[in-house]
Amino acid sequence: MVKDKVFVITGTRKGIGKSLSEYYLDKGNIVIGCSRGEGSINHKNYTHYTLDVSDEKAVVNMIRDVRKKFGRIDILLNNAGIASMNHIITTPYKTVDNIFKTNFYGTFLFTREVAKVMMKHKKGRIVNFATVATPLRLEGEAIYASSKAAIENFTEIMARELADFGITVNAVGPTPVPTDLIKNVPEEKINALLERQAIRRFGTFEDVVNVIDFFIDDKSDFITGQIVYLGGVVK
Amino acid sequence: MESIKNIIIESLKELNEELNIKELENPDENTKIYGEGGLLDSLALVTFITDLEEKIEDELGYRITLVNERAMSRFRSPFKDVKTLSLYIQELIKEENKDG
Ligand SMILES: NC(=O)c1ccc[n+]([C@@H]2O[C@H](COP(=O)([O-])OP(=O)(O)OC[C@H]3O[C@@H](n4cnc5c(N)ncnc54)[C@H](OP(=O)(O)O)[C@@H]3O)[C@@H](O)[C@H]2O)c1
């Protein structure tokens, strides 16, 4: 069980990021979170930064603050993410820009800045967020799935570049989990997606946290560069 | 300027506790860091950069990011030797201060 660790979690105002923060706070850890909106968690061991994960200066400042205040970061969960369903022909350039900025640039910036802090202690755990939309090649999710495909490759290469510093980098790929992220996706689309999983049901927060708990366990220091999809989806 | 140079030298010495390179025992202005004739490999450079950023913040109070596009595309690498690096850091600090 993880306890007394310092977590940095992105995208903590709502959804999976908020639940993750509450879960790890409950277990006696320190959580530093962020989102574009104001924080929504009230806990003595929680600190919130209001920022956009693709804003380099803001991210650098946040992580330097955290280093000063807590002296170390044990775990980074790159959870912040946005999606948009659209046919390629009707996808505005701006949408692509936004999705890549939050999903990929955000993951890159946090990984770079936090890894600098972890390197000193020769220890760290980074978990990124992928999606089953990538291996399933879902129509209508070309941009979202591609941004997450970039994260998968990034995860695999970071695992190698950071291995010498005792830092593991893995990713969890959820199936649909009922949050705001998918609330505008038509029901028949979701059902068609669930049909393509080996186990045909929605994912839950507990399913996601189960994979993360495994990745961040002290005993998992030989597990890196892995993408684990839920629901029996395979690459 | 002197203080920046001292921080660089201090970081190199600290790094050398792990590396044990003879030429890094007493670094000075002309000590080559990275690139042609440089004493650090890319892995050591990464540690060195992180260390320097931290020390510059803790000891001088400036938050700078040593790696940026301009630095990486310069003809003469700012990480060439101790002197070049201190000039580069001086420049960065000036720039950061300009935009508040
Ligand atoms: N739910 C699913 O079905 C599902 C499936 C597969 C993968 N995932 C992945 O799981 C992760 C969490 O998704 P979720 O379902 O919890 O989504 P969500 O309910 O929409 O929450 C997204 C969170 O990220 C924050 N955020 C979004 N853009 C941001 C930015 N640019 N900078 C800072 N914070 C930002 C949001 O807060 P603000 O709006 O205040 O910024 C919010 O707290 C995402 O990476 C997603 O791709 C989800």
mmCIF file of C-alpha atoms and ligand atoms in Angstrom:
data_model
loop_
_atom_site.group_PDB
_atom_site.id
_atom_site.type_symbol
_atom_site.label_atom_id
_atom_site.label_comp_id
_atom_site.label_asym_id
_atom_site.label_seq_id
_atom_site.Cartn_x
_atom_site.Cartn_y
_atom_site.Cartn_z
ATOM 1 C CA MET A 1 0.000 0.000 0.000
ATOM 2 C CA VAL A 2 1.290 3.476 -0.831
ATOM 3 C CA LYS A 3 1.542 5.873 2.089
ATOM 4 C CA ASP A 4 3.441 9.076 2.874
ATOM 5 C CA LYS A 5 4.318 9.622 -0.768
ATOM 6 C CA VAL A 6 4.318 12.884 -2.658
ATOM 7 C CA PHE A 7 2.016 12.700 -5.717
ATOM 8 C CA VAL A 8 1.691 15.159 -8.563
ATOM 9 C CA ILE A 9 -1.577 14.538 -10.420
ATOM 10 C CA THR A 10 -2.762 16.615 -13.382
ATOM 11 C CA GLY A 11 -6.411 17.364 -14.182
ATOM 12 C CA THR A 12 -7.759 17.042 -10.632
ATOM 13 C CA ARG A 13 -10.822 19.332 -10.731
ATOM 14 C CA LYS A 14 -13.191 16.516 -11.755
ATOM 15 C CA GLY A 15 -13.417 13.042 -13.282
ATOM 16 C CA ILE A 16 -10.801 10.341 -12.813
ATOM 17 C CA GLY A 17 -8.127 12.829 -11.664
ATOM 18 C CA LYS A 18 -10.287 14.032 -8.801
ATOM 19 C CA SER A 19 -11.137 10.487 -7.685
ATOM 20 C CA LEU A 20 -7.472 9.492 -7.857
ATOM 21 C CA SER A 21 -6.497 12.452 -5.687
ATOM 22 C CA GLU A 22 -9.121 11.632 -3.085
ATOM 23 C CA TYR A 23 -8.151 7.967 -3.105
ATOM 24 C CA TYR A 24 -4.456 8.646 -2.478
ATOM 25 C CA LEU A 25 -5.152 11.411 0.051
ATOM 26 C CA ASP A 26 -7.358 8.985 1.974
ATOM 27 C CA LYS A 27 -4.439 6.604 2.226
ATOM 28 C CA GLY A 28 -2.252 9.227 3.890
ATOM 29 C CA ASN A 29 -0.329 10.666 0.956
ATOM 30 C CA ILE A 30 0.366 14.236 -0.146
ATOM 31 C CA VAL A 31 -1.220 15.295 -3.436
ATOM 32 C CA ILE A 32 -0.407 18.344 -5.515
ATOM 33 C CA GLY A 33 -2.931 18.780 -8.295
ATOM 34 C CA CYS A 34 -3.790 21.168 -11.097
ATOM 35 C CA SER A 35 -6.428 22.077 -13.652
ATOM 36 C CA ARG A 36 -7.513 25.126 -15.646
ATOM 37 C CA GLY A 37 -10.427 25.639 -13.259
ATOM 38 C CA GLU A 38 -10.268 26.286 -9.523
ATOM 39 C CA GLY A 39 -9.541 23.307 -7.288
ATOM 40 C CA SER A 40 -12.485 21.327 -5.930
ATOM 41 C CA ILE A 41 -10.741 19.228 -3.264
ATOM 42 C CA ASN A 42 -10.636 20.280 0.368
ATOM 43 C CA HIS A 43 -8.039 18.341 2.280
ATOM 44 C CA LYS A 44 -5.135 19.367 4.481
ATOM 45 C CA ASN A 45 -2.656 17.419 2.360
ATOM 46 C CA TYR A 46 -3.908 18.762 -0.962
ATOM 47 C CA THR A 47 -2.491 21.760 -2.841
ATOM 48 C CA HIS A 48 -4.018 23.055 -6.066
ATOM 49 C CA TYR A 49 -2.431 24.981 -8.941
ATOM 50 C CA THR A 50 -4.710 26.655 -11.428
ATOM 51 C CA LEU A 51 -2.939 26.313 -14.750
ATOM 52 C CA ASP A 52 -3.061 24.896 -18.243
ATOM 53 C CA VAL A 53 -0.808 21.841 -18.541
ATOM 54 C CA SER A 54 0.518 23.118 -21.872
ATOM 55 C CA ASP A 55 1.759 26.418 -20.395
ATOM 56 C CA GLU A 56 5.489 25.821 -20.052
ATOM 57 C CA LYS A 57 6.232 28.666 -17.676
ATOM 58 C CA ALA A 58 3.364 27.790 -15.343
ATOM 59 C CA VAL A 59 4.342 24.109 -15.239
ATOM 60 C CA VAL A 60 8.007 24.895 -14.561
ATOM 61 C CA ASN A 61 7.002 27.221 -11.737
ATOM 62 C CA MET A 62 4.600 24.711 -10.223
ATOM 63 C CA ILE A 63 7.153 21.905 -10.120
ATOM 64 C CA ARG A 64 9.879 24.149 -8.750
ATOM 65 C CA ASP A 65 7.495 25.276 -6.019
ATOM 66 C CA VAL A 66 6.714 21.657 -5.198
ATOM 67 C CA ARG A 67 10.388 20.784 -5.042
ATOM 68 C CA LYS A 68 11.042 23.671 -2.666
ATOM 69 C CA LYS A 69 8.105 22.826 -0.442
ATOM 70 C CA PHE A 70 8.269 19.025 -0.329
ATOM 71 C CA GLY A 71 11.856 18.281 -1.400
ATOM 72 C CA ARG A 72 10.854 15.361 -3.603
ATOM 73 C CA ILE A 73 8.194 13.909 -5.879
ATOM 74 C CA ASP A 74 7.575 10.160 -5.748
ATOM 75 C CA ILE A 75 4.774 9.713 -8.251
ATOM 76 C CA LEU A 76 3.482 11.610 -11.287
ATOM 77 C CA LEU A 77 0.091 10.779 -12.812
ATOM 78 C CA ASN A 78 -0.364 12.534 -16.186
ATOM 79 C CA ASN A 79 -4.140 12.333 -16.127
ATOM 80 C CA ALA A 80 -5.271 15.663 -17.639
ATOM 81 C CA GLY A 81 -6.812 15.016 -21.023
ATOM 82 C CA ILE A 82 -9.467 16.187 -23.443
ATOM 83 C CA ALA A 83 -11.288 14.431 -26.265
ATOM 84 C CA SER A 84 -13.390 15.411 -29.217
ATOM 85 C CA MET A 85 -15.364 13.224 -31.591
ATOM 86 C CA ASN A 86 -15.398 14.388 -35.143
ATOM 87 C CA HIS A 87 -14.959 13.163 -38.690
ATOM 88 C CA ILE A 88 -11.618 14.273 -40.112
ATOM 89 C CA ILE A 89 -13.358 16.319 -42.815
ATOM 90 C CA THR A 90 -15.156 18.446 -40.244
ATOM 91 C CA THR A 91 -12.315 18.772 -37.743
ATOM 92 C CA PRO A 92 -11.082 22.347 -37.264
ATOM 93 C CA TYR A 93 -7.328 22.916 -37.006
ATOM 94 C CA LYS A 94 -7.868 24.562 -33.634
ATOM 95 C CA THR A 95 -9.349 21.336 -32.217
ATOM 96 C CA VAL A 96 -6.229 19.411 -33.191
ATOM 97 C CA ASP A 97 -4.081 22.115 -31.647
ATOM 98 C CA ASN A 98 -6.014 21.997 -28.367
ATOM 99 C CA ILE A 99 -6.057 18.215 -28.078
ATOM 100 C CA PHE A 100 -2.363 17.813 -28.769
ATOM 101 C CA LYS A 101 -1.486 20.671 -26.439
ATOM 102 C CA THR A 102 -3.327 19.240 -23.450
ATOM 103 C CA ASN A 103 -2.778 15.542 -24.046
ATOM 104 C CA PHE A 104 0.699 15.373 -25.496
ATOM 105 C CA TYR A 105 2.493 18.648 -24.697
ATOM 106 C CA GLY A 106 1.101 18.536 -21.164
ATOM 107 C CA THR A 107 2.387 15.007 -20.625
ATOM 108 C CA PHE A 108 5.748 15.991 -22.071
ATOM 109 C CA LEU A 109 6.149 19.103 -19.905
ATOM 110 C CA PHE A 110 5.211 17.409 -16.641
ATOM 111 C CA THR A 111 7.388 14.405 -17.409
ATOM 112 C CA ARG A 112 10.394 16.610 -18.150
ATOM 113 C CA GLU A 113 10.045 18.835 -15.118
ATOM 114 C CA VAL A 114 9.114 16.120 -12.617
ATOM 115 C CA ALA A 115 11.788 13.712 -13.887
ATOM 116 C CA LYS A 116 14.380 16.369 -13.038
ATOM 117 C CA VAL A 117 13.239 16.242 -9.420
ATOM 118 C CA MET A 118 12.993 12.429 -9.345
ATOM 119 C CA MET A 119 16.440 11.936 -10.885
ATOM 120 C CA LYS A 120 18.135 13.335 -7.798
ATOM 121 C CA HIS A 121 16.659 10.587 -5.657
ATOM 122 C CA LYS A 122 17.250 7.926 -8.295
ATOM 123 C CA LYS A 123 13.664 6.834 -7.882
ATOM 124 C CA GLY A 124 10.283 7.676 -9.311
ATOM 125 C CA ARG A 125 7.077 6.435 -10.895
ATOM 126 C CA ILE A 126 5.355 8.061 -13.837
ATOM 127 C CA VAL A 127 1.992 6.862 -15.164
ATOM 128 C CA ASN A 128 0.545 8.279 -18.386
ATOM 129 C CA PHE A 129 -2.991 8.019 -19.739
ATOM 130 C CA ALA A 130 -3.631 6.180 -22.998
ATOM 131 C CA THR A 131 -6.966 4.899 -24.336
ATOM 132 C CA VAL A 132 -8.416 1.834 -26.043
ATOM 133 C CA ALA A 133 -9.442 4.181 -28.887
ATOM 134 C CA THR A 134 -5.846 3.909 -30.148
ATOM 135 C CA PRO A 135 -5.562 0.111 -30.632
ATOM 136 C CA LEU A 136 -9.220 -0.091 -31.744
ATOM 137 C CA ARG A 137 -8.663 2.563 -34.431
ATOM 138 C CA LEU A 138 -12.019 4.133 -33.653
ATOM 139 C CA GLU A 139 -13.610 6.146 -36.450
ATOM 140 C CA GLY A 140 -14.412 9.663 -35.302
ATOM 141 C CA GLU A 141 -11.591 9.706 -32.797
ATOM 142 C CA ALA A 142 -8.655 10.115 -35.167
ATOM 143 C CA ILE A 143 -7.219 13.157 -33.423
ATOM 144 C CA TYR A 144 -7.824 12.024 -29.851
ATOM 145 C CA ALA A 145 -6.502 8.511 -30.556
ATOM 146 C CA SER A 146 -3.470 9.905 -32.370
ATOM 147 C CA SER A 147 -2.609 12.216 -29.484
ATOM 148 C CA LYS A 148 -2.757 9.183 -27.185
ATOM 149 C CA ALA A 149 -0.731 7.086 -29.639
ATOM 150 C CA ALA A 150 1.933 9.761 -29.323
ATOM 151 C CA ILE A 151 1.756 9.334 -25.553
ATOM 152 C CA GLU A 152 2.219 5.558 -25.911
ATOM 153 C CA ASN A 153 5.387 5.937 -27.947
ATOM 154 C CA PHE A 154 6.593 8.671 -25.624
ATOM 155 C CA THR A 155 6.003 6.330 -22.663
ATOM 156 C CA GLU A 156 8.023 3.557 -24.286
ATOM 157 C CA ILE A 157 10.973 5.787 -25.092
ATOM 158 C CA MET A 158 10.906 7.672 -21.760
ATOM 159 C CA ALA A 159 11.043 4.306 -20.020
ATOM 160 C CA ARG A 160 14.423 3.780 -21.678
ATOM 161 C CA GLU A 161 15.774 7.302 -21.260
ATOM 162 C CA LEU A 162 14.858 7.455 -17.580
ATOM 163 C CA ALA A 163 15.705 3.866 -16.615
ATOM 164 C CA ASP A 164 19.216 4.777 -15.492
ATOM 165 C CA PHE A 165 17.708 7.181 -12.984
ATOM 166 C CA GLY A 166 15.483 4.601 -11.322
ATOM 167 C CA ILE A 167 12.334 6.097 -12.838
ATOM 168 C CA THR A 168 9.692 3.822 -14.369
ATOM 169 C CA VAL A 169 7.246 5.113 -16.991
ATOM 170 C CA ASN A 170 4.075 3.190 -17.859
ATOM 171 C CA ALA A 171 0.599 3.916 -19.182
ATOM 172 C CA VAL A 172 -2.925 2.778 -18.445
ATOM 173 C CA GLY A 173 -5.408 2.608 -21.339
ATOM 174 C CA PRO A 174 -8.984 2.797 -20.042
ATOM 175 C CA THR A 175 -12.086 1.664 -21.886
ATOM 176 C CA PRO A 176 -14.994 4.127 -21.611
ATOM 177 C CA VAL A 177 -15.474 5.184 -17.993
ATOM 178 C CA PRO A 178 -18.599 7.282 -17.334
ATOM 179 C CA THR A 179 -17.219 10.823 -16.827
ATOM 180 C CA ASP A 180 -17.801 14.190 -18.531
ATOM 181 C CA LEU A 181 -15.178 13.217 -21.093
ATOM 182 C CA ILE A 182 -17.566 10.860 -22.873
ATOM 183 C CA LYS A 183 -20.934 12.353 -21.951
ATOM 184 C CA ASN A 184 -21.443 13.778 -25.444
ATOM 185 C CA VAL A 185 -20.592 10.570 -27.280
ATOM 186 C CA PRO A 186 -23.817 9.063 -28.726
ATOM 187 C CA GLU A 187 -25.015 5.912 -26.972
ATOM 188 C CA GLU A 188 -24.839 3.701 -30.054
ATOM 189 C CA LYS A 189 -21.208 4.710 -30.563
ATOM 190 C CA ILE A 190 -20.366 3.707 -26.995
ATOM 191 C CA ASN A 191 -22.242 0.418 -27.326
ATOM 192 C CA ALA A 192 -20.422 -0.409 -30.555
ATOM 193 C CA LEU A 193 -17.164 0.286 -28.760
ATOM 194 C CA LEU A 194 -18.031 -1.894 -25.758
ATOM 195 C CA GLU A 195 -18.862 -4.700 -28.218
ATOM 196 C CA ARG A 196 -15.250 -4.737 -29.387
ATOM 197 C CA GLN A 197 -13.825 -5.327 -25.901
ATOM 198 C CA ALA A 198 -13.162 -8.864 -24.656
ATOM 199 C CA ILE A 199 -15.129 -8.006 -21.504
ATOM 200 C CA ARG A 200 -18.118 -5.906 -22.583
ATOM 201 C CA ARG A 201 -18.830 -3.403 -19.840
ATOM 202 C CA PHE A 202 -17.930 0.151 -18.859
ATOM 203 C CA GLY A 203 -14.715 0.624 -16.944
ATOM 204 C CA THR A 204 -14.856 2.007 -13.421
ATOM 205 C CA PHE A 205 -12.572 4.227 -11.416
ATOM 206 C CA GLU A 206 -11.547 1.116 -9.445
ATOM 207 C CA ASP A 207 -10.439 -0.615 -12.655
ATOM 208 C CA VAL A 208 -8.170 2.330 -13.467
ATOM 209 C CA VAL A 209 -6.739 2.659 -9.971
ATOM 210 C CA ASN A 210 -5.995 -1.057 -9.834
ATOM 211 C CA VAL A 211 -3.553 -0.736 -12.742
ATOM 212 C CA ILE A 212 -2.015 2.432 -11.317
ATOM 213 C CA ASP A 213 -1.529 0.829 -7.898
ATOM 214 C CA PHE A 214 0.411 -1.948 -9.590
ATOM 215 C CA PHE A 215 2.622 0.435 -11.600
ATOM 216 C CA ILE A 216 3.514 2.620 -8.618
ATOM 217 C CA ASP A 217 4.150 -0.198 -6.156
ATOM 218 C CA ASP A 218 7.708 -0.206 -4.767
ATOM 219 C CA LYS A 219 7.958 -3.811 -5.922
ATOM 220 C CA SER A 220 7.257 -2.794 -9.546
ATOM 221 C CA ASP A 221 10.745 -1.414 -10.132
ATOM 222 C CA PHE A 222 11.268 -3.920 -12.962
ATOM 223 C CA ILE A 223 8.060 -2.902 -14.768
ATOM 224 C CA THR A 224 8.512 -0.073 -17.268
ATOM 225 C CA GLY A 225 7.484 0.992 -20.780
ATOM 226 C CA GLN A 226 4.223 -0.972 -20.548
ATOM 227 C CA ILE A 227 0.809 0.042 -21.865
ATOM 228 C CA VAL A 228 -1.971 -1.837 -20.078
ATOM 229 C CA TYR A 229 -5.432 -1.646 -21.641
ATOM 230 C CA LEU A 230 -8.558 -2.444 -19.682
ATOM 231 C CA GLY A 231 -11.349 -4.761 -20.806
ATOM 232 C CA GLY A 232 -9.177 -7.188 -22.725
ATOM 233 C CA VAL A 233 -8.382 -4.825 -25.593
ATOM 234 C CA VAL A 234 -5.054 -5.645 -27.253
ATOM 235 C CA LYS A 235 -2.711 -3.750 -29.530
ATOM 236 C CA MET B 1 29.335 36.643 -12.712
ATOM 237 C CA GLU B 2 31.789 35.268 -10.170
ATOM 238 C CA SER B 3 28.927 33.705 -8.199
ATOM 239 C CA ILE B 4 27.546 31.977 -11.294
ATOM 240 C CA LYS B 5 30.976 30.620 -12.109
ATOM 241 C CA ASN B 6 31.347 29.338 -8.582
ATOM 242 C CA ILE B 7 28.000 27.561 -8.752
ATOM 243 C CA ILE B 8 29.022 25.846 -11.967
ATOM 244 C CA ILE B 9 32.314 24.752 -10.466
ATOM 245 C CA GLU B 10 30.594 23.579 -7.307
ATOM 246 C CA SER B 11 28.102 21.512 -9.347
ATOM 247 C CA LEU B 12 30.876 19.964 -11.412
ATOM 248 C CA LYS B 13 32.762 18.984 -8.288
ATOM 249 C CA GLU B 14 29.677 17.440 -6.760
ATOM 250 C CA LEU B 15 28.945 15.530 -9.922
ATOM 251 C CA ASN B 16 32.492 14.292 -9.936
ATOM 252 C CA GLU B 17 31.982 12.560 -6.614
ATOM 253 C CA GLU B 18 30.172 9.982 -8.717
ATOM 254 C CA LEU B 19 32.164 10.272 -11.935
ATOM 255 C CA ASN B 20 35.727 10.375 -10.543
ATOM 256 C CA ILE B 21 37.289 12.083 -13.536
ATOM 257 C CA LYS B 22 40.751 13.427 -12.826
ATOM 258 C CA GLU B 23 40.293 16.680 -14.828
ATOM 259 C CA LEU B 24 37.138 17.483 -12.865
ATOM 260 C CA GLU B 25 38.794 17.478 -9.474
ATOM 261 C CA ASN B 26 39.693 21.149 -9.714
ATOM 262 C CA PRO B 27 37.632 22.725 -12.481
ATOM 263 C CA ASP B 28 38.318 26.300 -13.613
ATOM 264 C CA GLU B 29 37.114 28.732 -16.302
ATOM 265 C CA ASN B 30 38.553 26.706 -19.094
ATOM 266 C CA THR B 31 37.347 23.304 -18.044
ATOM 267 C CA LYS B 32 35.568 21.732 -20.999
ATOM 268 C CA ILE B 33 32.095 20.476 -20.127
ATOM 269 C CA TYR B 34 30.216 19.027 -23.083
ATOM 270 C CA GLY B 35 30.850 18.519 -26.784
ATOM 271 C CA GLU B 36 34.291 18.334 -28.353
ATOM 272 C CA GLY B 37 36.792 17.487 -25.654
ATOM 273 C CA GLY B 38 34.047 17.786 -23.029
ATOM 274 C CA LEU B 39 34.292 15.735 -19.865
ATOM 275 C CA LEU B 40 30.610 14.881 -19.454
ATOM 276 C CA ASP B 41 28.618 12.351 -21.438
ATOM 277 C CA SER B 42 24.968 13.071 -22.196
ATOM 278 C CA LEU B 43 23.720 11.266 -19.117
ATOM 279 C CA ALA B 44 25.982 13.259 -16.830
ATOM 280 C CA LEU B 45 24.988 16.453 -18.644
ATOM 281 C CA VAL B 46 21.336 15.821 -17.783
ATOM 282 C CA THR B 47 22.150 15.522 -14.085
ATOM 283 C CA PHE B 48 24.427 18.542 -14.264
ATOM 284 C CA ILE B 49 21.736 20.732 -15.866
ATOM 285 C CA THR B 50 19.110 19.809 -13.266
ATOM 286 C CA ASP B 51 21.560 20.457 -10.511
ATOM 287 C CA LEU B 52 22.547 23.845 -11.855
ATOM 288 C CA GLU B 53 18.938 24.983 -12.274
ATOM 289 C CA GLU B 54 18.291 24.072 -8.656
ATOM 290 C CA LYS B 55 21.376 25.812 -7.322
ATOM 291 C CA ILE B 56 20.746 28.976 -9.313
ATOM 292 C CA GLU B 57 17.276 29.149 -7.829
ATOM 293 C CA ASP B 58 18.296 28.278 -4.278
ATOM 294 C CA GLU B 59 21.415 30.411 -4.093
ATOM 295 C CA LEU B 60 20.666 33.317 -6.417
ATOM 296 C CA GLY B 61 16.876 33.291 -6.453
ATOM 297 C CA TYR B 62 16.454 33.080 -10.245
ATOM 298 C CA ARG B 63 14.234 30.528 -11.924
ATOM 299 C CA ILE B 64 15.717 29.798 -15.294
ATOM 300 C CA THR B 65 15.369 26.926 -17.731
ATOM 301 C CA LEU B 66 18.779 26.142 -19.147
ATOM 302 C CA VAL B 67 17.539 24.158 -22.080
ATOM 303 C CA ASN B 68 15.669 26.120 -24.697
ATOM 304 C CA GLU B 69 15.475 26.061 -28.444
ATOM 305 C CA ARG B 70 17.963 28.838 -28.912
ATOM 306 C CA ALA B 71 20.531 27.232 -26.685
ATOM 307 C CA MET B 72 20.262 23.918 -28.457
ATOM 308 C CA SER B 73 20.579 25.369 -31.953
ATOM 309 C CA ARG B 74 23.490 27.662 -31.222
ATOM 310 C CA PHE B 75 26.586 27.163 -33.281
ATOM 311 C CA ARG B 76 28.696 27.277 -30.159
ATOM 312 C CA SER B 77 27.074 25.127 -27.509
ATOM 313 C CA PRO B 78 26.512 27.073 -24.266
ATOM 314 C CA PHE B 79 27.675 23.957 -22.428
ATOM 315 C CA LYS B 80 31.090 24.005 -24.072
ATOM 316 C CA ASP B 81 33.124 25.120 -21.072
ATOM 317 C CA VAL B 82 32.745 26.837 -17.724
ATOM 318 C CA LYS B 83 33.313 30.345 -19.098
ATOM 319 C CA THR B 84 30.855 30.017 -22.000
ATOM 320 C CA LEU B 85 28.247 28.534 -19.692
ATOM 321 C CA SER B 86 28.509 31.320 -17.117
ATOM 322 C CA LEU B 87 28.098 33.956 -19.822
ATOM 323 C CA TYR B 88 25.062 32.103 -21.134
ATOM 324 C CA ILE B 89 23.473 31.865 -17.699
ATOM 325 C CA GLN B 90 24.108 35.556 -17.146
ATOM 326 C CA GLU B 91 22.265 36.279 -20.383
ATOM 327 C CA LEU B 92 19.340 34.050 -19.390
ATOM 328 C CA ILE B 93 18.982 35.743 -16.025
ATOM 329 C CA LYS B 94 18.919 39.158 -17.711
ATOM 330 C CA GLU B 95 16.227 37.985 -20.123
ATOM 331 C CA GLU B 96 14.051 36.425 -17.446
ATOM 332 C CA ASN B 97 14.191 39.634 -15.433
ATOM 333 C CA LYS B 98 13.126 41.685 -18.432
ATOM 334 C CA ASP B 99 9.690 40.084 -18.642
ATOM 335 C CA GLY B 100 9.226 40.222 -14.919
HETATM 336 N N1 LIG C 1 -13.486 8.651 -19.247
HETATM 337 C C1 LIG C 1 -13.126 7.819 -20.200
HETATM 338 O O1 LIG C 1 -13.949 7.151 -20.797
HETATM 339 C C2 LIG C 1 -11.675 7.669 -20.580
HETATM 340 C C3 LIG C 1 -11.295 6.621 -21.420
HETATM 341 C C4 LIG C 1 -9.963 6.481 -21.789
HETATM 342 C C5 LIG C 1 -9.034 7.379 -21.333
HETATM 343 N N2 LIG C 1 -9.408 8.401 -20.508
HETATM 344 C C6 LIG C 1 -8.383 9.356 -20.068
HETATM 345 O O2 LIG C 1 -8.452 9.543 -18.669
HETATM 346 C C7 LIG C 1 -8.019 10.861 -18.336
HETATM 347 C C8 LIG C 1 -9.047 11.531 -17.425
HETATM 348 O O3 LIG C 1 -10.279 11.641 -18.122
HETATM 349 P P1 LIG C 1 -11.662 11.941 -17.413
HETATM 350 O O4 LIG C 1 -12.635 10.990 -17.983
HETATM 351 O O5 LIG C 1 -11.504 12.035 -15.962
HETATM 352 O O6 LIG C 1 -11.975 13.402 -18.062
HETATM 353 P P2 LIG C 1 -12.795 14.636 -17.447
HETATM 354 O O7 LIG C 1 -13.849 14.160 -16.518
HETATM 355 O O8 LIG C 1 -13.214 15.457 -18.628
HETATM 356 O O9 LIG C 1 -11.692 15.436 -16.598
HETATM 357 C C9 LIG C 1 -10.578 16.009 -17.222
HETATM 358 C C10 LIG C 1 -9.744 16.728 -16.166
HETATM 359 O O10 LIG C 1 -8.594 17.309 -16.778
HETATM 360 C C11 LIG C 1 -8.557 18.733 -16.545
HETATM 361 N N3 LIG C 1 -7.995 19.382 -17.751
HETATM 362 C C12 LIG C 1 -8.443 19.299 -19.029
HETATM 363 N N4 LIG C 1 -7.671 20.029 -19.847
HETATM 364 C C13 LIG C 1 -6.703 20.593 -19.076
HETATM 365 C C14 LIG C 1 -5.601 21.460 -19.335
HETATM 366 N N5 LIG C 1 -5.340 21.898 -20.583
HETATM 367 N N6 LIG C 1 -4.817 21.841 -18.299
HETATM 368 C C15 LIG C 1 -5.086 21.413 -17.031
HETATM 369 N N7 LIG C 1 -6.100 20.576 -16.734
HETATM 370 C C16 LIG C 1 -6.905 20.175 -17.736
HETATM 371 C C17 LIG C 1 -9.997 19.100 -16.252
HETATM 372 O O11 LIG C 1 -10.133 20.256 -15.435
HETATM 373 P P3 LIG C 1 -10.335 21.749 -16.077
HETATM 374 O O12 LIG C 1 -11.460 21.650 -17.043
HETATM 375 O O13 LIG C 1 -10.602 22.619 -14.889
HETATM 376 O O14 LIG C 1 -9.036 22.091 -16.733
HETATM 377 C C18 LIG C 1 -10.501 17.867 -15.493
HETATM 378 O O15 LIG C 1 -10.137 17.939 -14.141
HETATM 379 C C19 LIG C 1 -7.802 11.572 -19.662
HETATM 380 O O16 LIG C 1 -6.422 11.574 -19.994
HETATM 381 C C20 LIG C 1 -8.585 10.735 -20.640
HETATM 382 O O17 LIG C 1 -8.089 10.845 -21.963
HETATM 383 C C21 LIG C 1 -10.703 8.563 -20.116
#
